mmCIF file of C-alpha atoms in Angstrom:
data_model
loop_
_atom_site.group_PDB
_atom_site.id
_atom_site.type_symbol
_atom_site.label_atom_id
_atom_site.label_comp_id
_atom_site.label_asym_id
_atom_site.label_seq_id
_atom_site.Cartn_x
_atom_site.Cartn_y
_atom_site.Cartn_z
ATOM 1 C CA MET A 1 7.901 -5.418 64.483
ATOM 2 C CA ASN A 2 6.615 -3.658 61.309
ATOM 3 C CA LYS A 3 4.076 -5.596 59.358
ATOM 4 C CA PRO A 4 5.068 -5.548 55.513
ATOM 5 C CA PRO A 5 2.682 -3.405 53.464
ATOM 6 C CA PRO A 6 -0.277 -5.276 51.860
ATOM 7 C CA PRO A 7 0.092 -6.239 48.264
ATOM 8 C CA GLN A 8 -0.899 -3.511 45.886
ATOM 9 C CA PRO A 9 -3.595 -4.608 43.096
ATOM 10 C CA ALA A 10 -2.001 -4.846 39.708
ATOM 11 C CA GLY A 11 -2.572 -2.007 37.337
ATOM 12 C CA PRO A 12 -5.191 -2.562 34.553
ATOM 13 C CA ARG A 13 -3.484 -4.043 31.232
ATOM 14 C CA GLY A 14 -4.080 -2.017 27.890
ATOM 15 C CA ARG A 15 -7.206 -3.269 26.555
ATOM 16 C CA GLY A 16 -6.183 -5.910 24.126
ATOM 17 C CA ARG A 17 -2.586 -6.241 24.757
ATOM 18 C CA PRO A 18 -1.415 -9.873 24.463
ATOM 19 C CA ARG A 19 0.337 -11.523 27.526
ATOM 20 C CA GLY A 20 4.054 -12.318 27.270
ATOM 21 C CA ASN A 21 5.837 -11.555 23.919
ATOM 22 C CA PRO A 22 3.106 -9.311 22.211
ATOM 23 C CA PRO A 23 2.538 -10.559 18.524
ATOM 24 C CA THR A 24 4.171 -7.511 16.111
ATOM 25 C CA ARG A 25 1.844 -5.788 13.659
ATOM 26 C CA ALA A 26 3.847 -7.670 11.008
ATOM 27 C CA SER A 27 3.040 -11.078 11.907
ATOM 28 C CA ILE A 28 -0.327 -10.274 12.003
ATOM 29 C CA VAL A 29 -0.490 -8.593 8.645
ATOM 30 C CA SER A 30 1.695 -11.620 7.446
ATOM 31 C CA ALA A 31 -1.027 -13.997 8.240
ATOM 32 C CA ALA A 32 -4.093 -11.980 7.142
ATOM 33 C CA ARG A 33 -2.820 -11.549 3.518
ATOM 34 C CA PRO A 34 -3.269 -15.047 2.314
ATOM 35 C CA LEU A 35 -6.772 -15.167 4.017
ATOM 36 C CA PHE A 36 -7.613 -11.844 2.290
ATOM 37 C CA VAL A 37 -6.300 -13.070 -0.866
ATOM 38 C CA GLN A 38 -8.143 -16.481 -0.760
ATOM 39 C CA ARG A 39 -11.460 -15.500 0.800
ATOM 40 C CA GLY A 40 -12.040 -11.991 -0.091
ATOM 41 C CA TYR A 41 -12.427 -9.004 2.347
ATOM 42 C CA ARG A 42 -15.849 -9.690 3.418
ATOM 43 C CA ALA A 43 -15.469 -13.426 3.973
ATOM 44 C CA THR A 44 -12.420 -13.099 6.060
ATOM 45 C CA THR A 45 -13.026 -12.792 9.850
ATOM 46 C CA LEU A 46 -10.940 -11.595 12.474
ATOM 47 C CA ARG A 47 -11.332 -14.711 14.240
ATOM 48 C CA ALA A 48 -9.762 -16.330 11.198
ATOM 49 C CA VAL A 49 -6.758 -14.003 11.169
ATOM 50 C CA ALA A 50 -6.139 -14.344 14.891
ATOM 51 C CA GLN A 51 -6.288 -18.249 14.335
ATOM 52 C CA ALA A 52 -3.479 -18.370 11.432
ATOM 53 C CA ALA A 53 -1.368 -15.712 13.386
ATOM 54 C CA GLY A 54 -1.627 -17.774 16.687
ATOM 55 C CA VAL A 55 -2.848 -14.973 18.633
ATOM 56 C CA ASP A 56 -6.165 -13.680 20.569
ATOM 57 C CA PRO A 57 -8.652 -11.818 18.474
ATOM 58 C CA ALA A 58 -8.196 -8.931 20.965
ATOM 59 C CA ALA A 59 -4.643 -8.551 19.977
ATOM 60 C CA ILE A 60 -5.892 -7.651 16.296
ATOM 61 C CA ALA A 61 -8.333 -5.073 17.970
ATOM 62 C CA TYR A 62 -5.262 -3.564 20.086
ATOM 63 C CA HIS A 63 -2.866 -3.274 17.017
ATOM 64 C CA PHE A 64 -5.326 -2.309 14.345
ATOM 65 C CA GLY A 65 -8.829 -1.325 15.926
ATOM 66 C CA SER A 66 -10.803 -2.791 12.633
ATOM 67 C CA LYS A 67 -10.814 -5.240 9.967
ATOM 68 C CA LYS A 68 -10.725 -2.200 7.649
ATOM 69 C CA ALA A 69 -7.625 -0.718 9.149
ATOM 70 C CA LEU A 70 -6.145 -4.474 8.977
ATOM 71 C CA PHE A 71 -6.891 -4.609 5.364
ATOM 72 C CA ALA A 72 -5.287 -1.499 4.584
ATOM 73 C CA ASP A 73 -1.900 -2.110 6.263
ATOM 74 C CA VAL A 74 -2.015 -5.486 4.108
ATOM 75 C CA MET A 75 -2.666 -3.492 0.976
ATOM 76 C CA GLN A 76 0.056 -1.285 1.949
ATOM 77 C CA VAL A 77 2.329 -3.758 2.805
ATOM 78 C CA HIS A 78 2.005 -5.185 -0.301
ATOM 79 C CA CYS A 79 2.409 -2.066 -2.350
ATOM 80 C CA ALA A 80 5.683 -1.347 -0.349
ATOM 81 C CA ASN A 81 7.042 -4.689 -1.318
ATOM 82 C CA ALA A 82 6.202 -4.182 -5.011
ATOM 83 C CA LEU A 83 6.540 -0.417 -5.335
ATOM 84 C CA THR A 84 10.011 -0.214 -3.460
ATOM 85 C CA VAL A 85 10.316 3.509 -3.825
ATOM 86 C CA ASP A 86 14.195 3.542 -2.970
ATOM 87 C CA ARG A 87 14.826 1.104 -5.940
ATOM 88 C CA VAL A 88 12.398 2.794 -8.206
ATOM 89 C CA LEU A 89 14.054 6.340 -7.466
ATOM 90 C CA ALA A 90 17.679 4.553 -8.044
ATOM 91 C CA GLY A 91 19.393 4.332 -11.442
ATOM 92 C CA ASP A 92 19.303 6.906 -14.522
ATOM 93 C CA PRO A 93 16.876 9.786 -13.991
ATOM 94 C CA ALA A 94 16.100 9.977 -17.789
ATOM 95 C CA THR A 95 14.495 6.361 -17.509
ATOM 96 C CA LEU A 96 12.719 7.011 -14.265
ATOM 97 C CA PRO A 97 9.339 7.516 -15.896
ATOM 98 C CA ASP A 98 9.655 3.773 -17.481
ATOM 99 C CA ARG A 99 10.512 2.330 -14.013
ATOM 100 C CA LEU A 100 7.572 4.068 -12.430
ATOM 101 C CA ILE A 101 5.177 2.521 -14.996
ATOM 102 C CA ASP A 102 6.660 -0.552 -15.246
ATOM 103 C CA THR A 103 6.516 -1.119 -11.288
ATOM 104 C CA VAL A 104 2.830 0.279 -11.059
ATOM 105 C CA THR A 105 1.801 -2.282 -14.058
ATOM 106 C CA GLY A 106 3.818 -4.910 -12.531
ATOM 107 C CA LEU A 107 2.135 -4.490 -9.409
ATOM 108 C CA TRP A 108 -1.191 -4.386 -10.637
ATOM 109 C CA GLU A 109 -0.885 -7.341 -13.108
ATOM 110 C CA ASP A 110 0.074 -9.548 -10.332
ATOM 111 C CA PRO A 111 -2.693 -12.221 -9.641
ATOM 112 C CA ASP A 112 -2.567 -12.227 -5.953
ATOM 113 C CA PHE A 113 -2.681 -8.396 -5.890
ATOM 114 C CA ARG A 114 -5.647 -8.430 -8.423
ATOM 115 C CA ARG A 115 -7.557 -10.642 -6.043
ATOM 116 C CA LEU A 116 -6.906 -8.273 -3.427
ATOM 117 C CA THR A 117 -8.062 -5.175 -5.318
ATOM 118 C CA SER A 118 -11.539 -6.988 -5.924
ATOM 119 C CA GLN A 119 -12.702 -5.589 -2.504
ATOM 120 C CA GLY A 120 -14.358 -2.337 -3.265
ATOM 121 C CA GLU A 121 -13.957 0.839 -1.919
ATOM 122 C CA GLU A 122 -11.413 -0.686 1.058
ATOM 123 C CA VAL A 123 -8.975 -0.894 -1.997
ATOM 124 C CA ALA A 124 -9.465 2.493 -3.351
ATOM 125 C CA ALA A 125 -8.774 4.187 0.260
ATOM 126 C CA ALA A 126 -5.338 2.116 0.683
ATOM 127 C CA VAL A 127 -4.359 2.549 -2.565
ATOM 128 C CA ARG A 128 -4.820 6.635 -2.105
ATOM 129 C CA ASP A 129 -3.204 6.520 1.297
ATOM 130 C CA TYR A 130 -0.227 4.711 -0.030
ATOM 131 C CA LEU A 131 0.168 6.964 -3.095
ATOM 132 C CA GLU A 132 -0.114 10.017 -0.679
ATOM 133 C CA SER A 133 2.016 8.950 2.282
ATOM 134 C CA GLU A 134 4.865 6.809 0.391
ATOM 135 C CA LEU A 135 5.149 7.706 -3.253
ATOM 136 C CA LEU A 136 4.118 11.627 -3.142
ATOM 137 C CA ALA A 137 6.189 12.316 0.264
ATOM 138 C CA ARG A 138 9.479 10.548 -1.232
ATOM 139 C CA LEU A 139 9.156 12.087 -4.595
ATOM 140 C CA VAL A 140 8.950 15.699 -3.141
ATOM 141 C CA GLU A 141 12.339 14.606 -0.996
ATOM 142 C CA PHE A 142 13.772 13.045 -4.071
ATOM 143 C CA LEU A 143 13.197 15.998 -6.616
ATOM 144 C CA GLY A 144 13.858 18.891 -4.088
ATOM 145 C CA GLY A 145 13.573 22.562 -4.873
ATOM 146 C CA ARG A 146 10.715 25.034 -4.963
ATOM 147 C CA THR A 147 8.433 23.354 -7.600
ATOM 148 C CA ALA A 148 9.149 19.404 -5.912
ATOM 149 C CA THR A 149 5.627 19.420 -4.482
ATOM 150 C CA ALA A 150 3.749 20.374 -7.579
ATOM 151 C CA ARG A 151 5.831 18.084 -9.933
ATOM 152 C CA ALA A 152 5.519 14.886 -7.553
ATOM 153 C CA THR A 153 1.715 15.707 -7.518
ATOM 154 C CA ALA A 154 1.426 15.619 -11.378
ATOM 155 C CA VAL A 155 3.501 12.345 -11.163
ATOM 156 C CA VAL A 156 1.550 10.607 -8.959
ATOM 157 C CA THR A 157 -1.947 12.102 -10.669
ATOM 158 C CA ILE A 158 -0.653 10.469 -13.774
ATOM 159 C CA LEU A 159 0.023 7.254 -12.004
ATOM 160 C CA GLY A 160 -3.244 7.480 -10.243
ATOM 161 C CA GLY A 161 -5.133 8.023 -13.323
ATOM 162 C CA LEU A 162 -3.669 4.869 -14.894
ATOM 163 C CA ILE A 163 -4.592 2.780 -11.886
ATOM 164 C CA TYR A 164 -8.232 3.977 -11.541
ATOM 165 C CA THR A 165 -8.843 3.631 -15.332
ATOM 166 C CA ARG A 166 -7.176 0.300 -15.846
ATOM 167 C CA TYR A 167 -7.637 -1.439 -12.882
ATOM 168 C CA LEU A 168 -10.160 0.142 -10.296
ATOM 169 C CA ASN A 169 -12.738 1.415 -12.869
ATOM 170 C CA PRO A 170 -11.472 0.004 -16.029
ATOM 171 C CA LEU A 171 -12.088 1.485 -19.432
ATOM 172 C CA PRO A 172 -12.042 -0.720 -22.655
ATOM 173 C CA THR A 173 -9.602 1.339 -24.097
ATOM 174 C CA ALA A 174 -7.180 1.243 -21.101
ATOM 175 C CA ILE A 175 -7.635 -2.668 -20.584
ATOM 176 C CA ALA A 176 -6.728 -3.077 -24.197
ATOM 177 C CA LEU A 177 -3.269 -1.531 -23.821
ATOM 178 C CA THR A 178 -0.323 -3.685 -23.232
ATOM 179 C CA PRO A 179 2.181 -2.547 -20.390
ATOM 180 C CA ALA A 180 4.789 -1.562 -23.195
ATOM 181 C CA GLU A 181 2.065 0.716 -24.833
ATOM 182 C CA ILE A 182 1.226 2.149 -21.695
ATOM 183 C CA ARG A 183 4.774 2.983 -21.191
ATOM 184 C CA ARG A 184 4.794 4.802 -24.721
ATOM 185 C CA ILE A 185 1.935 6.739 -24.045
ATOM 186 C CA LEU A 186 2.387 7.804 -20.413
ATOM 187 C CA ALA A 187 6.305 8.226 -20.328
ATOM 188 C CA PRO A 188 6.248 11.513 -22.160
ATOM 189 C CA SER A 189 3.914 13.110 -19.626
ATOM 190 C CA LEU A 190 5.848 11.734 -16.951
ATOM 191 C CA HIS A 191 9.059 13.121 -18.204
ATOM 192 C CA ALA A 192 7.543 16.572 -18.525
ATOM 193 C CA ALA A 193 6.209 16.668 -14.787
ATOM 194 C CA LEU A 194 9.671 15.393 -13.564
ATOM 195 C CA ASN A 195 11.829 17.796 -15.848
ATOM 196 C CA PRO A 196 9.508 20.905 -16.555
ATOM 197 C CA ALA A 197 12.337 22.509 -18.592
ATOM 198 C CA MET A 198 12.079 19.423 -20.972
ATOM 199 C CA ARG A 199 9.197 18.875 -23.575
ATOM 200 C CA PRO A 200 8.147 15.532 -24.666
ATOM 201 C CA LYS A 201 9.242 14.875 -28.259
#
């Protein structure tokens, strides 16, 4: 009578992979966001995020690798929710500059987002990644044609300058402007970048 083969040892589990139904990145980001808002980047621990998300801290290491990477995801999700590129690009092309400016200023004037943006260099890196990977890429696709990359780069540069001089490293003159004044000042430059054949009046 043949003996049954001995049981084989279980293969190694991936580092940090949770048992059962693994939590999604989205659920961890959702739990982390209010902690970063309330406590700030430095005071928010991965253990606190894990407790809020109902997961083991190893799950955060598995999905994100570090607190810095988790914070970058929180920032990018917040940007994506507020600056929904599809919604901004829809509508009358003639008013696209106004929609871009209004969306950027609306995002950065939000109190919760302002609290997130008081976290130093981690914020600048997350915003830069979002502008490049999401807004710039989508604008290039939207504009099309041989000059699309140059035109989209000009648009993102203008908006990035607004973010830097009004919010990240604010200048007194930029802070003093209302959102309507910002729109009046920057919309002609965005029009020129989006429509190179046109000249601002």
